[in-house]
Amino acid sequence: MSRSAHPAGPRHADVFSEGHYSAPPADLNVLDPKVWSHTVRRTEDGVVTVGGLEVTALAEEFGTPAYFVDEADFRERARAWRTAFGHDADVFYAGKAFLSRAVVRWLHEEGLNLDVCSGGELATALSAGMPADRIAFHGNNKSTAEIHAAVEAGVGRIVLDSFQEIVRVAHIAQSLGRRQRVQIRVTVGVEAHTHEFIATAHEDQKFGIALADGQAAEAVRRALTLDGLELVGIHSHIGSQIFDMAGFEVAARRVVGLLAAVRDEHSVELPEIDLGGGLGIAYTSDDDPREPHEIAKALGEIVTRECEAARLSTPRISVEPGRAIVGPTAFTLYEVGTIKPLEGLRTYVSVDGGMSDNIRTALYDAEYSVALVSRTSDAEPMLARVVGKHCESGDIVVKDAFLPADLAPGDLIAVPATGAYCRSMASNYNHAPRPPVVAVKDGAARVIVRRETEDDLLRLDVG
Ligand SMILES: *Cc1c(COP(=O)(O)O)cnc(C)c1O
């Protein structure tokens, strides 16, 4: 087996270069509460617990690798968003970050709405009892069948992503005798990513309809003339893992500008504005995310100020956090296997999972933390790279981390902040059965997504 031939972009080349690590922390046994879920503790005997349960016992009962989600923490974060935005705004959890029926129930109970972007996510939401009017349907290439299913179910809104889709949704709604509530997704010319935003030509992407050149205004014109559609607002989503509110400020200003233009042209004040998701979380101790109440205050002020300036009444705001709710609430538990010290470089620590349960490091050069959780250690810190068991040199889970030098096969290590975009992006590469998701709360653990088995894999193979 060898490193496969990737289309080697700079991002992949970088994975193999020297890493960017900071100095080892003073005490490797200390778990930074910023990157671990709220109920994670280290007990006096050195074992880490979540929801009051020791990871050693959890590993025995559920196996490794496995994702453990801290249900109390999930509910707390969902509630914090809900409370921060209050009754004049809506919080839509972005289901693509991680979705299961248990999660849908938690969201429903905590008063959140839900974003879906496929027929599968819609089916999951409906099957767990999320009221259809609290579901929003997204996507740049929704199939006719998906649109049909969404309209028939009565989803609260479909977010229109192209001129073709405006017509498509209108026709399907009309054929079903419905008038579908819709928003139009616009690209405001701002794309934001970690720590920075760039206000340049980011209309160059597949999502949305550009505000520039009057495209979005034309989309509004068309949507307003079609009987099958009830246009209720404008939608903007500028990126992911954002810490700086400046990108949202530019986006809000431009969207309000469109609302004002629509009012001037059509004498219609669209009642809703959706500013999307993308709020960052702490993957390492270097990240400093904003609290939901700060975000709510900042967005509320921006929109109110811009609307006052444009003499518009303030529309109902909605936001769509995915990562910021589920990301910090879970960790992945692995068992350490082969350990390979490379003299003068680093020590490669292999675990029993890898890029099949966390593709983000290979895909985005994402950073993660890691800790020994089955015991404490007073050994010296060693520079480590946590890698998986797949047939790829790029199969890296944590690129640079310090682990104790006495780490040994059989130890359990955990990678925090893997609640978002890990299980939902998991694959069966090398026919790896995808790991389970186990919810832990108040001393009880239950599987909410079971582990795949070899039977599951073979069942699909009907040749
Ligand atoms: C992905 C996405 C989100 C959620 O993004 P996070 O970074 O998880 O908060 C919200 N809205 C839309 C339209 C998205 O595509």
Tab-separated table of C-alpha atoms and ligand atoms in Angstrom:
chain	number	residue	atom	x	y	z
A	1	MET	CA	0.000	0.000	0.000
A	2	SER	CA	1.265	3.444	-0.765
A	3	ARG	CA	0.260	7.018	-0.616
A	4	SER	CA	-2.372	7.398	-3.299
A	5	ALA	CA	-2.150	9.965	-6.031
A	6	HIS	CA	-4.149	12.893	-4.733
A	7	PRO	CA	-4.645	15.912	-6.917
A	8	ALA	CA	-1.896	17.476	-4.860
A	9	GLY	CA	-2.992	21.005	-4.030
A	10	PRO	CA	-0.938	23.152	-1.692
A	11	ARG	CA	-3.234	22.082	1.131
A	12	HIS	CA	-2.177	18.453	0.768
A	13	ALA	CA	1.469	19.289	0.365
A	14	ASP	CA	1.226	21.199	3.621
A	15	VAL	CA	0.019	18.136	5.508
A	16	PHE	CA	3.413	16.572	4.971
A	17	SER	CA	5.467	19.621	5.814
A	18	GLU	CA	6.669	20.657	9.230
A	19	GLY	CA	3.745	21.450	11.472
A	20	HIS	CA	2.969	24.638	13.326
A	21	TYR	CA	2.832	23.713	16.950
A	22	SER	CA	3.147	25.863	20.004
A	23	ALA	CA	5.082	24.970	23.134
A	24	PRO	CA	3.825	22.011	25.163
A	25	PRO	CA	1.267	22.949	27.821
A	26	ALA	CA	2.507	23.117	31.408
A	27	ASP	CA	0.599	20.003	32.421
A	28	LEU	CA	-0.604	17.479	29.842
A	29	ASN	CA	-3.087	16.026	32.333
A	30	VAL	CA	-5.110	19.238	32.524
A	31	LEU	CA	-8.103	19.358	30.166
A	32	ASP	CA	-8.830	22.834	28.825
A	33	PRO	CA	-12.567	23.448	29.421
A	34	LYS	CA	-12.609	25.546	26.255
A	35	VAL	CA	-12.183	22.500	24.003
A	36	TRP	CA	-13.902	19.788	26.089
A	37	SER	CA	-17.639	19.422	26.607
A	38	HIS	CA	-19.088	20.789	29.832
A	39	THR	CA	-19.375	17.611	31.895
A	40	VAL	CA	-15.906	16.260	31.067
A	41	ARG	CA	-13.732	15.862	34.204
A	42	ARG	CA	-10.629	14.005	35.252
A	43	THR	CA	-11.265	11.964	38.387
A	44	GLU	CA	-8.798	11.505	41.219
A	45	ASP	CA	-7.670	8.157	39.871
A	46	GLY	CA	-6.777	9.868	36.613
A	47	VAL	CA	-9.530	8.527	34.360
A	48	VAL	CA	-11.571	11.057	32.399
A	49	THR	CA	-15.353	11.022	32.763
A	50	VAL	CA	-18.175	12.482	30.713
A	51	GLY	CA	-21.679	12.759	32.142
A	52	GLY	CA	-20.279	10.998	35.209
A	53	LEU	CA	-19.135	7.894	33.280
A	54	GLU	CA	-15.510	6.803	32.984
A	55	VAL	CA	-14.147	6.563	29.459
A	56	THR	CA	-12.556	3.200	30.290
A	57	ALA	CA	-15.978	1.756	31.082
A	58	LEU	CA	-17.484	3.443	28.021
A	59	ALA	CA	-14.778	1.940	25.796
A	60	GLU	CA	-15.468	-1.482	27.236
A	61	GLU	CA	-19.202	-1.228	26.695
A	62	PHE	CA	-19.308	0.507	23.304
A	63	GLY	CA	-15.894	-0.218	21.785
A	64	THR	CA	-13.574	2.190	20.006
A	65	PRO	CA	-13.449	4.252	17.971
A	66	ALA	CA	-16.673	5.904	19.098
A	67	TYR	CA	-18.139	9.375	19.373
A	68	PHE	CA	-19.497	10.364	22.786
A	69	VAL	CA	-21.904	13.281	22.837
A	70	ASP	CA	-22.552	15.140	26.071
A	71	GLU	CA	-26.332	15.509	25.947
A	72	ALA	CA	-26.569	18.028	28.796
A	73	ASP	CA	-23.996	20.205	27.052
A	74	PHE	CA	-25.794	19.946	23.704
A	75	ARG	CA	-29.068	21.009	25.297
A	76	GLU	CA	-27.355	23.810	27.197
A	77	ARG	CA	-25.761	25.231	24.065
A	78	ALA	CA	-28.972	24.907	22.054
A	79	ARG	CA	-30.859	26.691	24.848
A	80	ALA	CA	-28.187	29.408	25.078
A	81	TRP	CA	-28.701	30.211	21.392
A	82	ARG	CA	-32.456	30.122	21.763
A	83	THR	CA	-32.398	32.393	24.818
A	84	ALA	CA	-29.855	34.789	23.313
A	85	PHE	CA	-31.979	35.379	20.214
A	86	GLY	CA	-35.291	35.601	22.093
A	87	HIS	CA	-38.775	35.649	20.655
A	88	ASP	CA	-38.144	38.067	17.818
A	89	ALA	CA	-35.696	35.744	16.099
A	90	ASP	CA	-35.368	32.101	15.101
A	91	VAL	CA	-32.494	29.693	15.541
A	92	PHE	CA	-32.223	26.972	12.912
A	93	TYR	CA	-29.752	24.227	13.788
A	94	ALA	CA	-27.830	23.209	10.645
A	95	GLY	CA	-28.520	19.492	10.452
A	96	LYS	CA	-25.601	18.769	8.184
A	97	ALA	CA	-23.211	19.267	11.126
A	98	PHE	CA	-24.655	16.155	12.743
A	99	LEU	CA	-28.170	14.793	12.548
A	100	SER	CA	-29.893	11.852	14.164
A	101	ARG	CA	-33.381	11.310	15.482
A	102	ALA	CA	-32.269	11.876	19.088
A	103	VAL	CA	-30.731	15.202	18.082
A	104	VAL	CA	-33.950	16.213	16.328
A	105	ARG	CA	-35.884	15.511	19.541
A	106	TRP	CA	-33.432	17.520	21.659
A	107	LEU	CA	-33.763	20.470	19.272
A	108	HIS	CA	-37.533	20.226	19.244
A	109	GLU	CA	-37.662	20.142	23.029
A	110	GLU	CA	-35.280	23.092	23.341
A	111	GLY	CA	-37.334	25.224	20.942
A	112	LEU	CA	-34.977	25.316	17.965
A	113	ASN	CA	-35.824	24.998	14.304
A	114	LEU	CA	-33.921	22.850	11.828
A	115	ASP	CA	-32.132	23.305	8.508
A	116	VAL	CA	-31.927	20.339	6.167
A	117	CYS	CA	-30.288	20.124	2.762
A	118	SER	CA	-31.252	16.713	1.406
A	119	GLY	CA	-34.142	14.297	1.232
A	120	GLY	CA	-32.358	12.107	3.776
A	121	GLU	CA	-32.015	14.894	6.318
A	122	LEU	CA	-35.647	15.871	5.739
A	123	ALA	CA	-36.798	12.284	6.288
A	124	THR	CA	-34.768	12.072	9.518
A	125	ALA	CA	-36.271	15.315	10.801
A	126	LEU	CA	-39.847	14.341	9.977
A	127	SER	CA	-39.484	10.813	11.317
A	128	ALA	CA	-38.390	12.205	14.698
A	129	GLY	CA	-41.374	14.519	14.919
A	130	MET	CA	-39.935	17.906	14.025
A	131	PRO	CA	-42.967	19.956	12.898
A	132	ALA	CA	-42.567	20.639	9.180
A	133	ASP	CA	-43.179	24.358	9.575
A	134	ARG	CA	-40.027	24.543	11.712
A	135	ILE	CA	-37.876	23.037	8.948
A	136	ALA	CA	-35.999	25.006	6.285
A	137	PHE	CA	-34.811	23.274	3.120
A	138	HIS	CA	-31.481	24.299	1.587
A	139	GLY	CA	-29.227	23.185	-1.240
A	140	ASN	CA	-27.829	24.340	-4.558
A	141	ASN	CA	-29.206	21.390	-6.520
A	142	LYS	CA	-32.346	20.113	-4.864
A	143	SER	CA	-33.890	17.360	-6.952
A	144	THR	CA	-37.461	17.531	-8.143
A	145	ALA	CA	-38.266	14.660	-5.799
A	146	GLU	CA	-36.716	16.505	-2.841
A	147	ILE	CA	-38.628	19.706	-3.614
A	148	HIS	CA	-41.810	17.691	-3.984
A	149	ALA	CA	-41.239	15.977	-0.634
A	150	ALA	CA	-40.462	19.282	1.092
A	151	VAL	CA	-43.506	21.127	-0.291
A	152	GLU	CA	-45.790	18.181	0.398
A	153	ALA	CA	-44.528	17.932	3.986
A	154	GLY	CA	-45.224	21.652	4.407
A	155	VAL	CA	-41.737	22.855	5.313
A	156	GLY	CA	-41.610	26.364	6.749
A	157	ARG	CA	-39.388	27.619	4.002
A	158	ILE	CA	-37.395	26.573	0.999
A	159	VAL	CA	-34.280	28.635	0.380
A	160	LEU	CA	-34.094	29.252	-3.361
A	161	ASP	CA	-30.616	29.030	-4.765
A	162	SER	CA	-30.914	29.724	-8.509
A	163	PHE	CA	-33.153	31.180	-11.204
A	164	GLN	CA	-34.053	27.694	-12.395
A	165	GLU	CA	-35.063	26.693	-8.916
A	166	ILE	CA	-37.396	29.671	-8.531
A	167	VAL	CA	-39.443	28.319	-11.432
A	168	ARG	CA	-39.093	24.683	-10.367
A	169	VAL	CA	-40.349	25.245	-6.830
A	170	ALA	CA	-43.166	27.475	-8.044
A	171	HIS	CA	-44.369	24.790	-10.482
A	172	ILE	CA	-44.208	21.998	-7.942
A	173	ALA	CA	-46.007	24.077	-5.309
A	174	GLN	CA	-48.699	25.005	-7.795
A	175	SER	CA	-49.148	21.412	-8.929
A	176	LEU	CA	-49.728	20.497	-5.274
A	177	GLY	CA	-52.120	23.406	-4.800
A	178	ARG	CA	-49.749	25.082	-2.350
A	179	ARG	CA	-48.161	28.463	-1.901
A	180	GLN	CA	-44.655	27.719	-0.610
A	181	ARG	CA	-42.911	30.152	1.716
A	182	VAL	CA	-39.446	30.838	0.289
A	183	GLN	CA	-36.343	32.900	0.868
A	184	ILE	CA	-33.778	33.772	-1.779
A	185	ARG	CA	-30.164	33.009	-1.002
A	186	VAL	CA	-27.874	35.773	-2.115
A	187	THR	CA	-24.108	35.965	-2.267
A	188	VAL	CA	-23.063	39.260	-0.813
A	189	GLY	CA	-19.488	39.224	-2.096
A	190	VAL	CA	-18.009	38.322	1.295
A	191	GLU	CA	-16.525	34.987	2.103
A	192	ALA	CA	-15.410	34.452	5.649
A	193	HIS	CA	-13.208	31.736	7.056
A	194	THR	CA	-11.254	31.202	10.216
A	195	HIS	CA	-9.968	34.432	11.737
A	196	GLU	CA	-10.469	36.605	8.678
A	197	PHE	CA	-12.840	37.608	5.968
A	198	ILE	CA	-12.187	38.688	2.456
A	199	ALA	CA	-14.552	41.078	0.727
A	200	THR	CA	-13.590	40.377	-2.850
A	201	ALA	CA	-15.023	38.452	-5.758
A	202	HIS	CA	-16.589	35.596	-3.888
A	203	GLU	CA	-19.528	35.410	-6.195
A	204	ASP	CA	-17.250	32.830	-7.817
A	205	GLN	CA	-18.857	29.804	-6.114
A	206	LYS	CA	-21.804	27.499	-6.584
A	207	PHE	CA	-24.174	28.843	-3.910
A	208	GLY	CA	-26.726	31.582	-4.144
A	209	ILE	CA	-27.521	34.440	-6.495
A	210	ALA	CA	-25.155	37.404	-6.640
A	211	LEU	CA	-26.226	40.764	-5.279
A	212	ALA	CA	-23.817	42.347	-7.701
A	213	ASP	CA	-25.098	43.254	-11.189
A	214	GLY	CA	-28.690	43.274	-9.928
A	215	GLN	CA	-29.001	39.476	-10.153
A	216	ALA	CA	-30.622	39.140	-6.743
A	217	ALA	CA	-33.020	42.006	-7.443
A	218	GLU	CA	-34.039	40.210	-10.638
A	219	ALA	CA	-34.591	36.986	-8.677
A	220	VAL	CA	-36.880	38.858	-6.278
A	221	ARG	CA	-38.781	40.330	-9.248
A	222	ARG	CA	-39.400	36.849	-10.669
A	223	ALA	CA	-40.285	35.227	-7.349
A	224	LEU	CA	-42.854	37.946	-6.610
A	225	THR	CA	-44.715	37.243	-9.850
A	226	LEU	CA	-45.151	33.486	-9.338
A	227	ASP	CA	-48.370	32.276	-7.711
A	228	GLY	CA	-46.806	29.176	-6.168
A	229	LEU	CA	-44.365	31.219	-4.079
A	230	GLU	CA	-44.667	33.447	-1.034
A	231	LEU	CA	-41.386	35.318	-0.839
A	232	VAL	CA	-40.703	36.038	2.831
A	233	GLY	CA	-37.071	37.023	2.977
A	234	ILE	CA	-33.445	37.086	1.948
A	235	HIS	CA	-30.800	34.612	3.059
A	236	SER	CA	-27.031	34.946	3.324
A	237	HIS	CA	-24.443	32.464	4.589
A	238	ILE	CA	-20.869	33.696	4.387
A	239	GLY	CA	-18.685	30.807	5.509
A	240	SER	CA	-17.594	28.666	8.422
A	241	GLN	CA	-15.510	28.687	11.608
A	242	ILE	CA	-15.708	32.501	11.746
A	243	PHE	CA	-14.564	34.442	14.821
A	244	ASP	CA	-14.773	37.976	13.484
A	245	MET	CA	-18.178	39.698	13.260
A	246	ALA	CA	-16.966	42.056	10.515
A	247	GLY	CA	-18.034	39.677	7.724
A	248	PHE	CA	-21.564	39.474	9.146
A	249	GLU	CA	-21.655	43.242	9.369
A	250	VAL	CA	-20.895	43.648	5.675
A	251	ALA	CA	-23.371	40.882	4.794
A	252	ALA	CA	-26.160	42.399	6.900
A	253	ARG	CA	-25.587	45.837	5.397
A	254	ARG	CA	-25.787	44.484	1.851
A	255	VAL	CA	-28.863	42.329	2.517
A	256	VAL	CA	-30.671	45.271	4.120
A	257	GLY	CA	-29.680	47.291	1.056
A	258	LEU	CA	-31.520	44.762	-1.079
A	259	LEU	CA	-34.576	44.879	1.213
A	260	ALA	CA	-34.652	48.652	0.776
A	261	ALA	CA	-34.365	48.337	-3.002
A	262	VAL	CA	-37.215	45.807	-2.993
A	263	ARG	CA	-39.348	48.184	-0.931
A	264	ASP	CA	-38.609	51.035	-3.348
A	265	GLU	CA	-39.402	48.980	-6.438
A	266	HIS	CA	-42.312	46.812	-5.292
A	267	SER	CA	-43.677	48.602	-2.203
A	268	VAL	CA	-43.141	45.338	-0.345
A	269	GLU	CA	-41.187	45.011	2.892
A	270	LEU	CA	-39.903	41.443	3.092
A	271	PRO	CA	-40.361	40.362	6.712
A	272	GLU	CA	-37.364	38.039	7.219
A	273	ILE	CA	-33.590	38.113	7.004
A	274	ASP	CA	-31.434	35.047	7.579
A	275	LEU	CA	-27.743	35.584	8.272
A	276	GLY	CA	-26.748	31.919	8.102
A	277	GLY	CA	-24.353	30.048	10.342
A	278	GLY	CA	-20.607	29.742	10.490
A	279	LEU	CA	-19.743	30.786	14.029
A	280	GLY	CA	-16.421	29.361	15.165
A	281	ILE	CA	-15.649	27.040	18.060
A	282	ALA	CA	-12.475	26.215	19.993
A	283	TYR	CA	-10.657	23.242	18.482
A	284	THR	CA	-7.493	24.152	20.358
A	285	SER	CA	-6.685	26.411	23.298
A	286	ASP	CA	-5.686	29.140	20.822
A	287	ASP	CA	-9.265	29.640	19.591
A	288	ASP	CA	-11.531	32.188	21.301
A	289	PRO	CA	-15.119	31.802	20.168
A	290	ARG	CA	-17.901	34.314	20.841
A	291	GLU	CA	-20.779	33.470	23.143
A	292	PRO	CA	-24.282	33.268	21.633
A	293	HIS	CA	-25.462	36.331	23.581
A	294	GLU	CA	-22.593	38.419	22.158
A	295	ILE	CA	-23.398	37.219	18.649
A	296	ALA	CA	-27.118	37.904	19.088
A	297	LYS	CA	-26.405	41.397	20.372
A	298	ALA	CA	-23.965	42.204	17.579
A	299	LEU	CA	-26.231	40.913	14.789
A	300	GLY	CA	-29.329	42.543	16.284
A	301	GLU	CA	-27.570	45.903	16.492
A	302	ILE	CA	-26.200	45.732	12.968
A	303	VAL	CA	-29.564	44.867	11.426
A	304	THR	CA	-31.487	47.404	13.512
A	305	ARG	CA	-29.038	50.180	12.681
A	306	GLU	CA	-29.026	49.429	8.957
A	307	CYS	CA	-32.826	49.187	8.837
A	308	GLU	CA	-33.230	52.493	10.656
A	309	ALA	CA	-30.884	54.131	8.191
A	310	ALA	CA	-32.932	52.696	5.314
A	311	ARG	CA	-36.241	53.550	7.068
A	312	LEU	CA	-37.331	49.912	7.051
A	313	SER	CA	-39.037	48.187	9.934
A	314	THR	CA	-36.659	45.626	11.404
A	315	PRO	CA	-37.246	42.197	9.867
A	316	ARG	CA	-37.354	38.966	11.851
A	317	ILE	CA	-33.777	37.689	12.075
A	318	SER	CA	-32.799	34.052	11.858
A	319	VAL	CA	-29.458	32.327	12.240
A	320	GLU	CA	-28.270	28.810	11.442
A	321	PRO	CA	-25.539	27.591	13.781
A	322	GLY	CA	-24.441	24.007	13.275
A	323	ARG	CA	-20.867	23.614	14.468
A	324	ALA	CA	-21.319	26.147	17.307
A	325	ILE	CA	-24.002	23.968	18.899
A	326	VAL	CA	-22.876	20.388	18.320
A	327	GLY	CA	-19.145	20.759	17.670
A	328	PRO	CA	-17.911	21.223	21.240
A	329	THR	CA	-20.314	18.663	22.714
A	330	ALA	CA	-18.619	15.462	21.530
A	331	PHE	CA	-15.231	13.774	21.516
A	332	THR	CA	-13.931	10.771	19.635
A	333	LEU	CA	-12.443	8.018	21.771
A	334	TYR	CA	-9.670	5.922	20.225
A	335	GLU	CA	-7.444	3.119	21.394
A	336	VAL	CA	-3.752	3.622	20.787
A	337	GLY	CA	-2.112	0.988	18.588
A	338	THR	CA	1.280	1.153	16.909
A	339	ILE	CA	3.625	3.890	18.115
A	340	LYS	CA	6.474	4.843	15.813
A	341	PRO	CA	9.102	7.361	16.989
A	342	LEU	CA	10.851	9.098	14.076
A	343	GLU	CA	14.152	10.372	15.370
A	344	GLY	CA	14.442	14.155	15.212
A	345	LEU	CA	10.929	14.515	13.774
A	346	ARG	CA	8.007	13.348	15.850
A	347	THR	CA	6.289	10.232	17.109
A	348	TYR	CA	3.515	8.744	15.014
A	349	VAL	CA	0.709	7.459	17.200
A	350	SER	CA	-1.709	5.210	15.309
A	351	VAL	CA	-5.305	4.866	16.446
A	352	ASP	CA	-8.060	2.438	15.513
A	353	GLY	CA	-9.966	4.997	13.391
A	354	GLY	CA	-8.747	7.852	11.227
A	355	MET	CA	-9.857	9.760	8.149
A	356	SER	CA	-12.982	7.581	7.918
A	357	ASP	CA	-14.318	9.073	11.184
A	358	ASN	CA	-12.671	12.498	10.900
A	359	ILE	CA	-11.904	13.739	7.402
A	360	ARG	CA	-11.548	17.377	8.427
A	361	THR	CA	-7.798	17.339	9.008
A	362	ALA	CA	-7.123	15.894	5.557
A	363	LEU	CA	-9.837	17.982	3.880
A	364	TYR	CA	-9.321	21.394	5.492
A	365	ASP	CA	-6.019	21.084	7.311
A	366	ALA	CA	-8.134	21.423	10.453
A	367	GLU	CA	-6.511	21.606	13.858
A	368	TYR	CA	-7.491	19.453	16.806
A	369	SER	CA	-6.393	18.768	20.351
A	370	VAL	CA	-5.877	15.356	21.904
A	371	ALA	CA	-5.362	13.953	25.396
A	372	LEU	CA	-4.560	10.707	27.129
A	373	VAL	CA	-7.803	9.966	28.976
A	374	SER	CA	-7.536	6.471	30.476
A	375	ARG	CA	-4.902	7.551	33.021
A	376	THR	CA	-2.661	10.431	33.966
A	377	SER	CA	1.038	10.523	33.245
A	378	ASP	CA	3.994	12.420	34.640
A	379	ALA	CA	6.194	11.570	31.658
A	380	GLU	CA	7.777	14.254	29.516
A	381	PRO	CA	5.709	15.657	26.653
A	382	MET	CA	6.545	14.225	23.242
A	383	LEU	CA	5.657	15.820	19.931
A	384	ALA	CA	3.151	13.469	18.350
A	385	ARG	CA	1.070	13.115	15.232
A	386	VAL	CA	-2.107	11.118	15.658
A	387	VAL	CA	-2.767	9.067	12.543
A	388	GLY	CA	-5.376	6.545	11.515
A	389	LYS	CA	-5.235	3.033	10.103
A	390	HIS	CA	-6.116	3.850	6.500
A	391	CYS	CA	-3.967	3.387	3.422
A	392	GLU	CA	-3.071	7.052	2.963
A	393	SER	CA	-0.165	9.066	4.294
A	394	GLY	CA	-2.630	11.943	4.609
A	395	ASP	CA	-4.700	9.902	7.071
A	396	ILE	CA	-3.993	12.312	9.913
A	397	VAL	CA	-6.373	13.033	12.770
A	398	VAL	CA	-4.262	15.477	14.795
A	399	LYS	CA	-1.336	16.954	12.954
A	400	ASP	CA	0.643	18.294	15.899
A	401	ALA	CA	0.010	17.541	19.524
A	402	PHE	CA	1.880	16.783	22.681
A	403	LEU	CA	1.231	13.468	24.368
A	404	PRO	CA	3.131	11.931	27.274
A	405	ALA	CA	6.270	10.040	26.262
A	406	ASP	CA	5.182	6.887	28.105
A	407	LEU	CA	2.114	6.487	25.876
A	408	ALA	CA	1.597	2.799	25.128
A	409	PRO	CA	-0.581	0.553	22.977
A	410	GLY	CA	-3.903	0.026	24.716
A	411	ASP	CA	-4.065	3.536	26.182
A	412	LEU	CA	-7.183	5.504	25.357
A	413	ILE	CA	-6.831	8.923	23.817
A	414	ALA	CA	-9.636	11.310	22.945
A	415	VAL	CA	-9.963	14.091	20.404
A	416	PRO	CA	-12.372	16.812	21.589
A	417	ALA	CA	-14.680	19.055	19.534
A	418	THR	CA	-15.578	16.351	17.020
A	419	GLY	CA	-19.357	16.814	17.283
A	420	ALA	CA	-19.675	18.655	13.968
A	421	TYR	CA	-18.751	17.415	10.497
A	422	CYS	CA	-17.113	14.210	11.701
A	423	ARG	CA	-19.793	11.494	11.950
A	424	SER	CA	-21.800	13.370	9.312
A	425	MET	CA	-18.842	13.205	6.903
A	426	ALA	CA	-17.707	9.720	7.920
A	427	SER	CA	-16.951	7.203	5.188
A	428	ASN	CA	-16.437	3.486	4.800
A	429	TYR	CA	-12.971	3.878	3.319
A	430	ASN	CA	-11.063	0.570	3.568
A	431	HIS	CA	-14.462	-0.908	4.477
A	432	ALA	CA	-14.227	0.613	7.919
A	433	PRO	CA	-17.565	0.291	9.677
A	434	ARG	CA	-18.575	3.772	10.797
A	435	PRO	CA	-18.362	4.319	14.575
A	436	PRO	CA	-21.393	4.693	16.821
A	437	VAL	CA	-22.601	7.890	18.455
A	438	VAL	CA	-23.289	7.411	22.142
A	439	ALA	CA	-25.194	10.011	24.152
A	440	VAL	CA	-24.090	10.380	27.751
A	441	LYS	CA	-26.105	12.183	30.413
A	442	ASP	CA	-26.390	12.006	34.204
A	443	GLY	CA	-24.506	8.745	34.572
A	444	ALA	CA	-26.324	6.951	31.748
A	445	ALA	CA	-25.128	6.188	28.234
A	446	ARG	CA	-27.200	5.156	25.246
A	447	VAL	CA	-26.404	4.540	21.622
A	448	ILE	CA	-28.165	7.049	19.364
A	449	VAL	CA	-26.500	5.892	16.135
A	450	ARG	CA	-25.263	2.332	16.281
A	451	ARG	CA	-21.913	1.083	15.068
A	452	GLU	CA	-21.907	-0.276	11.531
A	453	THR	CA	-21.043	-3.926	11.220
A	454	GLU	CA	-19.451	-6.002	8.520
A	455	ASP	CA	-22.957	-7.336	7.868
A	456	ASP	CA	-24.126	-3.795	7.160
A	457	LEU	CA	-21.316	-3.392	4.639
A	458	LEU	CA	-21.947	-6.762	2.992
A	459	ARG	CA	-25.698	-6.149	2.799
A	460	LEU	CA	-25.093	-3.390	0.251
A	461	ASP	CA	-22.869	-5.614	-1.864
A	462	VAL	CA	-25.380	-7.557	-3.934
A	463	GLY	CA	-23.089	-8.639	-6.763
B	1	LIG	C1	-23.244	24.813	6.602
B	1	LIG	C2	-24.324	25.815	6.725
B	1	LIG	C3	-24.676	26.295	7.988
B	1	LIG	C4	-23.965	25.884	9.254
B	1	LIG	O1	-22.640	26.252	9.285
B	1	LIG	P1	-21.803	26.056	10.649
B	1	LIG	O2	-20.437	26.459	10.281
B	1	LIG	O3	-21.918	24.632	11.048
B	1	LIG	O4	-22.451	26.950	11.663
B	1	LIG	C5	-25.726	27.184	8.074
B	1	LIG	N1	-26.403	27.592	6.958
B	1	LIG	C6	-26.083	27.136	5.735
B	1	LIG	C7	-26.866	27.606	4.573
B	1	LIG	C8	-25.037	26.246	5.574
B	1	LIG	O5	-24.725	25.814	4.350
